[in-house]
mmCIF file of C-alpha atoms and ligand atoms in Angstrom:
data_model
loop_
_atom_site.group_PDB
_atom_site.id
_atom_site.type_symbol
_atom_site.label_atom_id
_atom_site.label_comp_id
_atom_site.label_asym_id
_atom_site.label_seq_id
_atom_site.Cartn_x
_atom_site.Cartn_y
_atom_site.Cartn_z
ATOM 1 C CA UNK A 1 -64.121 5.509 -13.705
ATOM 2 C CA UNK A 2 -63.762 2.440 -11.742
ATOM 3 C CA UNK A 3 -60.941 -0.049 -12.894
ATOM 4 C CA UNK A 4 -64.127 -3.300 -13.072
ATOM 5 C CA UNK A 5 -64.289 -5.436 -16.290
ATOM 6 C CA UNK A 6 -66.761 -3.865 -18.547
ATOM 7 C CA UNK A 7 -70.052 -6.011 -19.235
ATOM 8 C CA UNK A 8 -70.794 -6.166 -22.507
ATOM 9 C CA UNK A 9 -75.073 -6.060 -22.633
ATOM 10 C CA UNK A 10 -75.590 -7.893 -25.652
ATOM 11 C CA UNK A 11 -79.399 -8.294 -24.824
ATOM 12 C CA UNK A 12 -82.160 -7.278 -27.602
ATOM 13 C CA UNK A 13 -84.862 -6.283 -24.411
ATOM 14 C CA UNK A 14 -85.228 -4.196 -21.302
ATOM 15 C CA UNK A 15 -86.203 -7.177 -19.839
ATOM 16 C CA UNK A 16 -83.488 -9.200 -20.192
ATOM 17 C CA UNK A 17 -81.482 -6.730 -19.390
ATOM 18 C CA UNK A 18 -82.709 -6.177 -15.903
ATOM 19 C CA UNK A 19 -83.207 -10.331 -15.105
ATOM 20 C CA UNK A 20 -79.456 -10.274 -16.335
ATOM 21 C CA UNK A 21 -78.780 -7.082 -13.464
ATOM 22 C CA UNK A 22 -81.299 -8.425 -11.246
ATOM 23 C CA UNK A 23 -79.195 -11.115 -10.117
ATOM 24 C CA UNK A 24 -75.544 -8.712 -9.394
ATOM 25 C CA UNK A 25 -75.837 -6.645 -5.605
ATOM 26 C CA UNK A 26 -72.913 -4.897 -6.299
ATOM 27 C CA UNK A 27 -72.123 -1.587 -8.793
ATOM 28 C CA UNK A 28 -71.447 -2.848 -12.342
ATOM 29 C CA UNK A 29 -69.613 -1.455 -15.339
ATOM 30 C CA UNK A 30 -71.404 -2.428 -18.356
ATOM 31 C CA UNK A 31 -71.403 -1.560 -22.322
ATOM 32 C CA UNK A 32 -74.356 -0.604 -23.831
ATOM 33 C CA UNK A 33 -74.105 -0.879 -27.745
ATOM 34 C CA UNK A 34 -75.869 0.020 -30.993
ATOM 35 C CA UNK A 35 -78.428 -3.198 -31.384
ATOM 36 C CA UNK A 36 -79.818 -2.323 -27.597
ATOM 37 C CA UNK A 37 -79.401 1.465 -27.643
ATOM 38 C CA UNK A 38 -81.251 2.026 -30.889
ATOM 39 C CA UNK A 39 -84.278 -0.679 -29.684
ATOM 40 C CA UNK A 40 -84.971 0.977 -25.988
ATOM 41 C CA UNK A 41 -83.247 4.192 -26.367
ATOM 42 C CA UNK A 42 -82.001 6.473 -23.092
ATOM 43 C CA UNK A 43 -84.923 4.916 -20.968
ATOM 44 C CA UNK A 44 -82.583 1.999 -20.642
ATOM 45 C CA UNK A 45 -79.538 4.104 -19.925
ATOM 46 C CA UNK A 46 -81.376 6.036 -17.044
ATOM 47 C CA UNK A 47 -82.785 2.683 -15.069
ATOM 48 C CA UNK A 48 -79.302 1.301 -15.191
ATOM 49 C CA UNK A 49 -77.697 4.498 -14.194
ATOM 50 C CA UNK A 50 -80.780 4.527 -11.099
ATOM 51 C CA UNK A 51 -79.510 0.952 -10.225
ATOM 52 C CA UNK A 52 -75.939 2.826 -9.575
ATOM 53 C CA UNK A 53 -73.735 0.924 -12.579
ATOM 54 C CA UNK A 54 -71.629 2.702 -14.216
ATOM 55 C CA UNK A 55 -72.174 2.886 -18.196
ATOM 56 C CA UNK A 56 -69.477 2.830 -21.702
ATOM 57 C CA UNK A 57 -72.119 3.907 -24.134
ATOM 58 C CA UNK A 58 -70.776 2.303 -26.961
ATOM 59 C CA UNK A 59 -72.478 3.990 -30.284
ATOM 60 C CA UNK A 60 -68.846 4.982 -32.579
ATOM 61 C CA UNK A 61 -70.099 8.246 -33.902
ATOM 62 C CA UNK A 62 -68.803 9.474 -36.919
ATOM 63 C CA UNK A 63 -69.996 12.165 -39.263
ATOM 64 C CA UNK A 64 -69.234 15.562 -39.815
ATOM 65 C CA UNK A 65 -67.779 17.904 -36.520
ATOM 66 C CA UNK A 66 -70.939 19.468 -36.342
ATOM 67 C CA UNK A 67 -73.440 16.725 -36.597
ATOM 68 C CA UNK A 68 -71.222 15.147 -33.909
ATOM 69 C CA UNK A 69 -70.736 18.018 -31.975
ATOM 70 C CA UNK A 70 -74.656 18.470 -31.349
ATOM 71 C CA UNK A 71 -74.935 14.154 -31.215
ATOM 72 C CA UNK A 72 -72.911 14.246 -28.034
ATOM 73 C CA UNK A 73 -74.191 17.290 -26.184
ATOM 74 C CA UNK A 74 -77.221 15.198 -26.599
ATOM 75 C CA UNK A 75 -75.492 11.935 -25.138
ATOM 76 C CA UNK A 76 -73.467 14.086 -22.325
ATOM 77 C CA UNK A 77 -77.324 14.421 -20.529
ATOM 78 C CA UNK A 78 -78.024 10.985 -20.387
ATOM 79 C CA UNK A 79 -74.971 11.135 -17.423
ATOM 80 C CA UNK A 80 -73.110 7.912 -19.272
ATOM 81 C CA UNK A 81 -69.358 7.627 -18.155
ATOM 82 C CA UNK A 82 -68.015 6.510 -21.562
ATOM 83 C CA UNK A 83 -68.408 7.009 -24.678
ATOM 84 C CA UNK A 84 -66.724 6.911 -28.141
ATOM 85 C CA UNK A 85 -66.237 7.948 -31.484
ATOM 86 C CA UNK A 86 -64.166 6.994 -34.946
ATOM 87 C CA UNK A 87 -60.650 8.006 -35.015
ATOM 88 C CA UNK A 88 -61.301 8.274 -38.940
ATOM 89 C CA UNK A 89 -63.785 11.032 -38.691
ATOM 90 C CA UNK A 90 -60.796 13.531 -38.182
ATOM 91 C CA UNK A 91 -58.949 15.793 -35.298
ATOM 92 C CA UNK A 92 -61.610 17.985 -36.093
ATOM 93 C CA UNK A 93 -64.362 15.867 -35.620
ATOM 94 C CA UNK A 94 -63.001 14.201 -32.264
ATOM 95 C CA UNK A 95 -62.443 18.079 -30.925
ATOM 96 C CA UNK A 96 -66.230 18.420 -31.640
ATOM 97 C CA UNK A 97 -66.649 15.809 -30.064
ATOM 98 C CA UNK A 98 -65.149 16.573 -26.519
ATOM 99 C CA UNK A 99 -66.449 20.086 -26.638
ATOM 100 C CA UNK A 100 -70.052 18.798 -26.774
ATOM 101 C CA UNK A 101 -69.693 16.152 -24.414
ATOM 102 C CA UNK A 102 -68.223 18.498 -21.997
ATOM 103 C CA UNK A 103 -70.543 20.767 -22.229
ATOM 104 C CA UNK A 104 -72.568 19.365 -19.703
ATOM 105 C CA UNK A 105 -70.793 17.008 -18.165
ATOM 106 C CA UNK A 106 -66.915 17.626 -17.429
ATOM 107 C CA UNK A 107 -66.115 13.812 -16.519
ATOM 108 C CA UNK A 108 -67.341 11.871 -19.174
ATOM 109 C CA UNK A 109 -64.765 10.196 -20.783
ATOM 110 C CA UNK A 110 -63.979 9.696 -24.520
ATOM 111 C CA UNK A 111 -62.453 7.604 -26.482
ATOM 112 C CA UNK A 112 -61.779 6.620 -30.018
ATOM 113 C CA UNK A 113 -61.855 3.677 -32.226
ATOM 114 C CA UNK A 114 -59.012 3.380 -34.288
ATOM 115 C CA UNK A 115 -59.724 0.272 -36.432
ATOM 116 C CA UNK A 116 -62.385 -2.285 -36.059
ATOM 117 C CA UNK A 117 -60.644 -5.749 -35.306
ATOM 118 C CA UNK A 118 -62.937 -7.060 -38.378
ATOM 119 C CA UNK A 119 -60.730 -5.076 -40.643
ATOM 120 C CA UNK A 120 -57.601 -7.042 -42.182
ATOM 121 C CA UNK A 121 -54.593 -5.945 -43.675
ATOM 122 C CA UNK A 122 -55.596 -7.187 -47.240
ATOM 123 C CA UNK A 123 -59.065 -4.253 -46.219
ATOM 124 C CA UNK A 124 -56.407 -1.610 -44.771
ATOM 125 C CA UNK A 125 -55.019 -1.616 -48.730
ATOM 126 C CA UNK A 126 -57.285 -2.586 -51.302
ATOM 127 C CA UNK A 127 -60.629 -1.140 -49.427
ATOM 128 C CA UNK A 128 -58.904 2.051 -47.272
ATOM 129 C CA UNK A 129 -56.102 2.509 -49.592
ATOM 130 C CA UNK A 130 -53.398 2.628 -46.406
ATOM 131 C CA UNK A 131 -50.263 1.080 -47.393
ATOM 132 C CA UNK A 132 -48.891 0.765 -43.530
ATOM 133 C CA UNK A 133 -49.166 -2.190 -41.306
ATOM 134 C CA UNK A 134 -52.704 -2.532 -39.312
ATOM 135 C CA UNK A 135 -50.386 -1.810 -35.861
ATOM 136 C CA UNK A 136 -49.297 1.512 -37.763
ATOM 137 C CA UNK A 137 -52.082 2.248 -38.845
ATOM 138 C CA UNK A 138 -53.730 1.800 -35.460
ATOM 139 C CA UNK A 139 -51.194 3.660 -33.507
ATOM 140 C CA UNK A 140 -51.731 6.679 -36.451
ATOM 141 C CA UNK A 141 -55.271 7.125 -35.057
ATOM 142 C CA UNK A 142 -54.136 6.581 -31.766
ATOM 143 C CA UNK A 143 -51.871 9.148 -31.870
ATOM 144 C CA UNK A 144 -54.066 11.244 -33.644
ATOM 145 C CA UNK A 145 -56.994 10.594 -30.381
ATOM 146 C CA UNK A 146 -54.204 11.421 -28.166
ATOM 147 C CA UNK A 147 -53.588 14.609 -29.674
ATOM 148 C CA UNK A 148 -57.156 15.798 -29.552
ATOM 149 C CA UNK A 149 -57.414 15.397 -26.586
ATOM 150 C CA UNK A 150 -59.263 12.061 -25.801
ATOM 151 C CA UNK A 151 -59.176 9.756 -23.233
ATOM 152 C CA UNK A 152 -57.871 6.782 -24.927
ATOM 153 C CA UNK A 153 -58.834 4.326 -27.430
ATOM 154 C CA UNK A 154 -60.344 0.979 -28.239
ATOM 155 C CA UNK A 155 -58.211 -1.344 -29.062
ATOM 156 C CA UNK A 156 -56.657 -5.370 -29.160
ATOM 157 C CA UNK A 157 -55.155 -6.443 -26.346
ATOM 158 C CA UNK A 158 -52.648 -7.255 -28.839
ATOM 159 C CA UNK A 159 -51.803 -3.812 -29.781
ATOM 160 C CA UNK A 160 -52.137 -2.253 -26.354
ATOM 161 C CA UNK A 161 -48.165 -2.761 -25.845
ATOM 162 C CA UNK A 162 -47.673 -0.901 -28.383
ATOM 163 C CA UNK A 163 -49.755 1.873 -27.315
ATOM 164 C CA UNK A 164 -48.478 2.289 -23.770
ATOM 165 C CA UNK A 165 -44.991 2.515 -25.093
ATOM 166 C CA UNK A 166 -45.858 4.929 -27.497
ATOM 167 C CA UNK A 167 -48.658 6.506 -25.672
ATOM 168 C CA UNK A 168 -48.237 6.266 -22.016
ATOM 169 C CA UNK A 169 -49.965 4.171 -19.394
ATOM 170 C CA UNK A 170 -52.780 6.594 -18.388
ATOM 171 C CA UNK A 171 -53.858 6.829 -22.140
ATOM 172 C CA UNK A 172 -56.916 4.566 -21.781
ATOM 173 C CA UNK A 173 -56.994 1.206 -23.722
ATOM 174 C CA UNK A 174 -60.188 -0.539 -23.518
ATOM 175 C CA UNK A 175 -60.035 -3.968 -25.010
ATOM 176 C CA UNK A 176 -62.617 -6.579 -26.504
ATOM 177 C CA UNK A 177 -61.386 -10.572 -27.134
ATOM 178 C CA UNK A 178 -61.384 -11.561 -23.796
ATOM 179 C CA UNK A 179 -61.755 -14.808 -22.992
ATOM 180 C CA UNK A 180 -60.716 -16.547 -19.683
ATOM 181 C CA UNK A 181 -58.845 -19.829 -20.404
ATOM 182 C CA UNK A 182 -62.250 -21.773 -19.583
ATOM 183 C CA UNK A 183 -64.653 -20.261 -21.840
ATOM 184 C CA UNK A 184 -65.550 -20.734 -25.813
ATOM 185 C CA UNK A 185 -63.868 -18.539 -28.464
ATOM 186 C CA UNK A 186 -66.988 -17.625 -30.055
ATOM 187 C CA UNK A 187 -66.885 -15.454 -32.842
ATOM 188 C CA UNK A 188 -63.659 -13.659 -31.586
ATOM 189 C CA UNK A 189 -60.742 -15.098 -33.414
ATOM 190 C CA UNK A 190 -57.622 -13.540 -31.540
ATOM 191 C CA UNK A 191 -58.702 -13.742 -27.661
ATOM 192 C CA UNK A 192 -56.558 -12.745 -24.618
ATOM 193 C CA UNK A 193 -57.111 -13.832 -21.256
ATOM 194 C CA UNK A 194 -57.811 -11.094 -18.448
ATOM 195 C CA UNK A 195 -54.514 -11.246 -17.001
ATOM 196 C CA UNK A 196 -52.194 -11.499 -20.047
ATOM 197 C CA UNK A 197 -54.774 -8.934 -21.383
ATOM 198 C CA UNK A 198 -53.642 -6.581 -18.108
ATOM 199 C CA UNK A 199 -49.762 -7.706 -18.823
ATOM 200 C CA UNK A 200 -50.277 -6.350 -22.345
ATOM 201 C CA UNK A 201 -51.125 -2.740 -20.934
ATOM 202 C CA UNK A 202 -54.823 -3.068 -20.768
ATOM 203 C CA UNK A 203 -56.430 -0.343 -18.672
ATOM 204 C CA UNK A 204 -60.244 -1.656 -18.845
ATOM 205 C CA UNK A 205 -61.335 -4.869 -20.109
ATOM 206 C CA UNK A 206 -65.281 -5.908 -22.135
ATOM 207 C CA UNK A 207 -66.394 -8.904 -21.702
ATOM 208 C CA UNK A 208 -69.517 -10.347 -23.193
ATOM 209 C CA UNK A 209 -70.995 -13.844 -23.646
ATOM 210 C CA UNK A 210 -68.463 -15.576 -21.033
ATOM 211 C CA UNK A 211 -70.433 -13.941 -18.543
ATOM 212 C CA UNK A 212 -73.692 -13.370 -19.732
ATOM 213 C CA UNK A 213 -74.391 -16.970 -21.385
ATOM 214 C CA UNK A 214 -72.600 -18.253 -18.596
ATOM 215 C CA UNK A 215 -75.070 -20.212 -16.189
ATOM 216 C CA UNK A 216 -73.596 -18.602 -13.332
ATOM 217 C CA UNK A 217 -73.283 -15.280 -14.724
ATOM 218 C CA UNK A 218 -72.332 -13.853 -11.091
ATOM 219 C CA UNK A 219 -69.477 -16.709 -10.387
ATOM 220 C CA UNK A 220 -68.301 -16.017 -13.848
ATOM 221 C CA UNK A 221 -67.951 -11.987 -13.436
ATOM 222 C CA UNK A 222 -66.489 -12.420 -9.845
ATOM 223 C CA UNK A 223 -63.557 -14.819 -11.489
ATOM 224 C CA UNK A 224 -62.695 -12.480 -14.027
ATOM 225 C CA UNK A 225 -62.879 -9.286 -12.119
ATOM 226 C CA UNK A 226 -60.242 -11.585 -9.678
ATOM 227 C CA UNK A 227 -58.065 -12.585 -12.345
ATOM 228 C CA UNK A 228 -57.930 -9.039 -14.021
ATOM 229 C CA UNK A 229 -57.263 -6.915 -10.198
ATOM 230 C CA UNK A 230 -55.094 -9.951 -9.458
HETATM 231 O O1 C5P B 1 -69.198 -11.574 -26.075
HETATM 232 P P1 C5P B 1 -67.886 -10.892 -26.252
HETATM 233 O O2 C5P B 1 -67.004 -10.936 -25.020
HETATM 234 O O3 C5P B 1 -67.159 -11.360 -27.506
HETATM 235 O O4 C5P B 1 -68.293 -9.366 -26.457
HETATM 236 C C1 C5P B 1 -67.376 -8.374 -26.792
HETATM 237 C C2 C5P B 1 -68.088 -7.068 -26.952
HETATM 238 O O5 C5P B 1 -67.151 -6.099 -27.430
HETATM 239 C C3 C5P B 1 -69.225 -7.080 -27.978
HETATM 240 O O6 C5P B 1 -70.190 -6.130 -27.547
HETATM 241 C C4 C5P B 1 -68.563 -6.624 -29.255
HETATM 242 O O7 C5P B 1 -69.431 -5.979 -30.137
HETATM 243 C C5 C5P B 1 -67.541 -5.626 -28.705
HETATM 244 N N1 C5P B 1 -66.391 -5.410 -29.561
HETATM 245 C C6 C5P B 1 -65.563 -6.436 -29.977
HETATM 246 N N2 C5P B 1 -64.486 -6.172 -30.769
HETATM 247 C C7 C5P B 1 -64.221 -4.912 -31.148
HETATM 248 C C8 C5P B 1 -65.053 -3.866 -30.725
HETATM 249 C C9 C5P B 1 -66.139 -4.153 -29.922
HETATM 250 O O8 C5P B 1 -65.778 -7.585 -29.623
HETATM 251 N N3 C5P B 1 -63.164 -4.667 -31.866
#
């Protein structure tokens, strides 16, 4: 997997997603999620994957082992690099997981989300009925990835630290909020920029909107992916 920041393709057409491609000559790393996935399906997946990008298929499966098992052999054809699943489904679930996915494809990777920055701490107790800290509880599913075998884990920026010292370096962490010290906030409410986001143990970085509603999408990609190798 290459070490690029990882284009989030928040687009709701095929067609904006190739105008948006159309304009990069050079291999890409880019996130496809649930709202474009489940509107132009693994059509999509295969015309990026022609143009030579590499993809994080970003769909957070969870169910039961089996159902997940069989969900990923299905994914593992498509040829995607990355791919993930809910800590929260269970060690047996995530081992289902990786045996499906590797079934025909040895070098996909897989990782797990532990939990979703949306959730708060006053959620983690009176919703999930976990008494521990968010970073605890994080680093429980973490831990519990790690164990099964998984690549790594999405995660904060703020709670990759944590992770590497507990986890080691090579244990992926894949983080969201980014926002280079230029750019609107958006929606995200705790952002990082791409180099603290690499002090704080980062191993890949998504980025969305600062790029693609950028109106130099291209300048705006090639001074993040600077700041983040820098
Ligand atoms: O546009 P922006 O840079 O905020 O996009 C971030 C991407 O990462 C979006 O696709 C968003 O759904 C995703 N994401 C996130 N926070 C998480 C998990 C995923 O922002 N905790």
């Amino acid at each position: 997997m290459r070490n690029l920041p990882i284009i989030a393709l928040d687009f709701d057409s095929v067609e904006a997603v190739d105008a948006f491609l159309d304009r990069f000559e050079e291999p890409l790393f880019v996130k496809v999620g649930m709202e474009l996935f489940y509107q132009t399906g693994p059509q999509l997946i295969s015309s990026i994957k022609e143009r030579g990008h590499e993809i994080f298929l970003d769909l957070k499966l969870h169910d039961i082992p089996n159902t997940v098992g069989k969900a990923m052999e299905g994914l593992s054809k498509l040829n995607v690099d990355l791919v993930n699943v809910h800590a929260a489904g269970g060690t047996e679930m995530m081992n289902s997981a990786l045996a499906g996915l590797k079934k025909h494809n040895p070098n996909i990777k897989l990782i797990a989300v532990t939990q979703l920055t949306s959730t708060t701490e006053a959620m983690l107790r009176n919703e999930q009925n976990i008494q521990s800290s968010i970073e605890d509880a994080v680093l429980n599913y973490a831990q519990l990835a790690q164990s099964a075998g998984l690549d790594g884990v999405v995660c904060s920026p703020l709670e990759a630290e944590l992770l590497k010292s507990e986890l080691g370096e090579t244990f992926l962490k894949v983080t969201p909020g980014i926002r280079p010290l230029d750019s609107t906030k958006d929606d995200q409410q705790r952002v990082t920029t791409p180099e603290d986001a690499k002090k704080m143990g980062a191993t890949h970085i998504v980025v969305g909107r600062p790029i693609t509603k950028n109106s130099n999408p291209v300048e705006s990609y090639h001074k993040i992916k600077e700041s983040w190798l820098s």
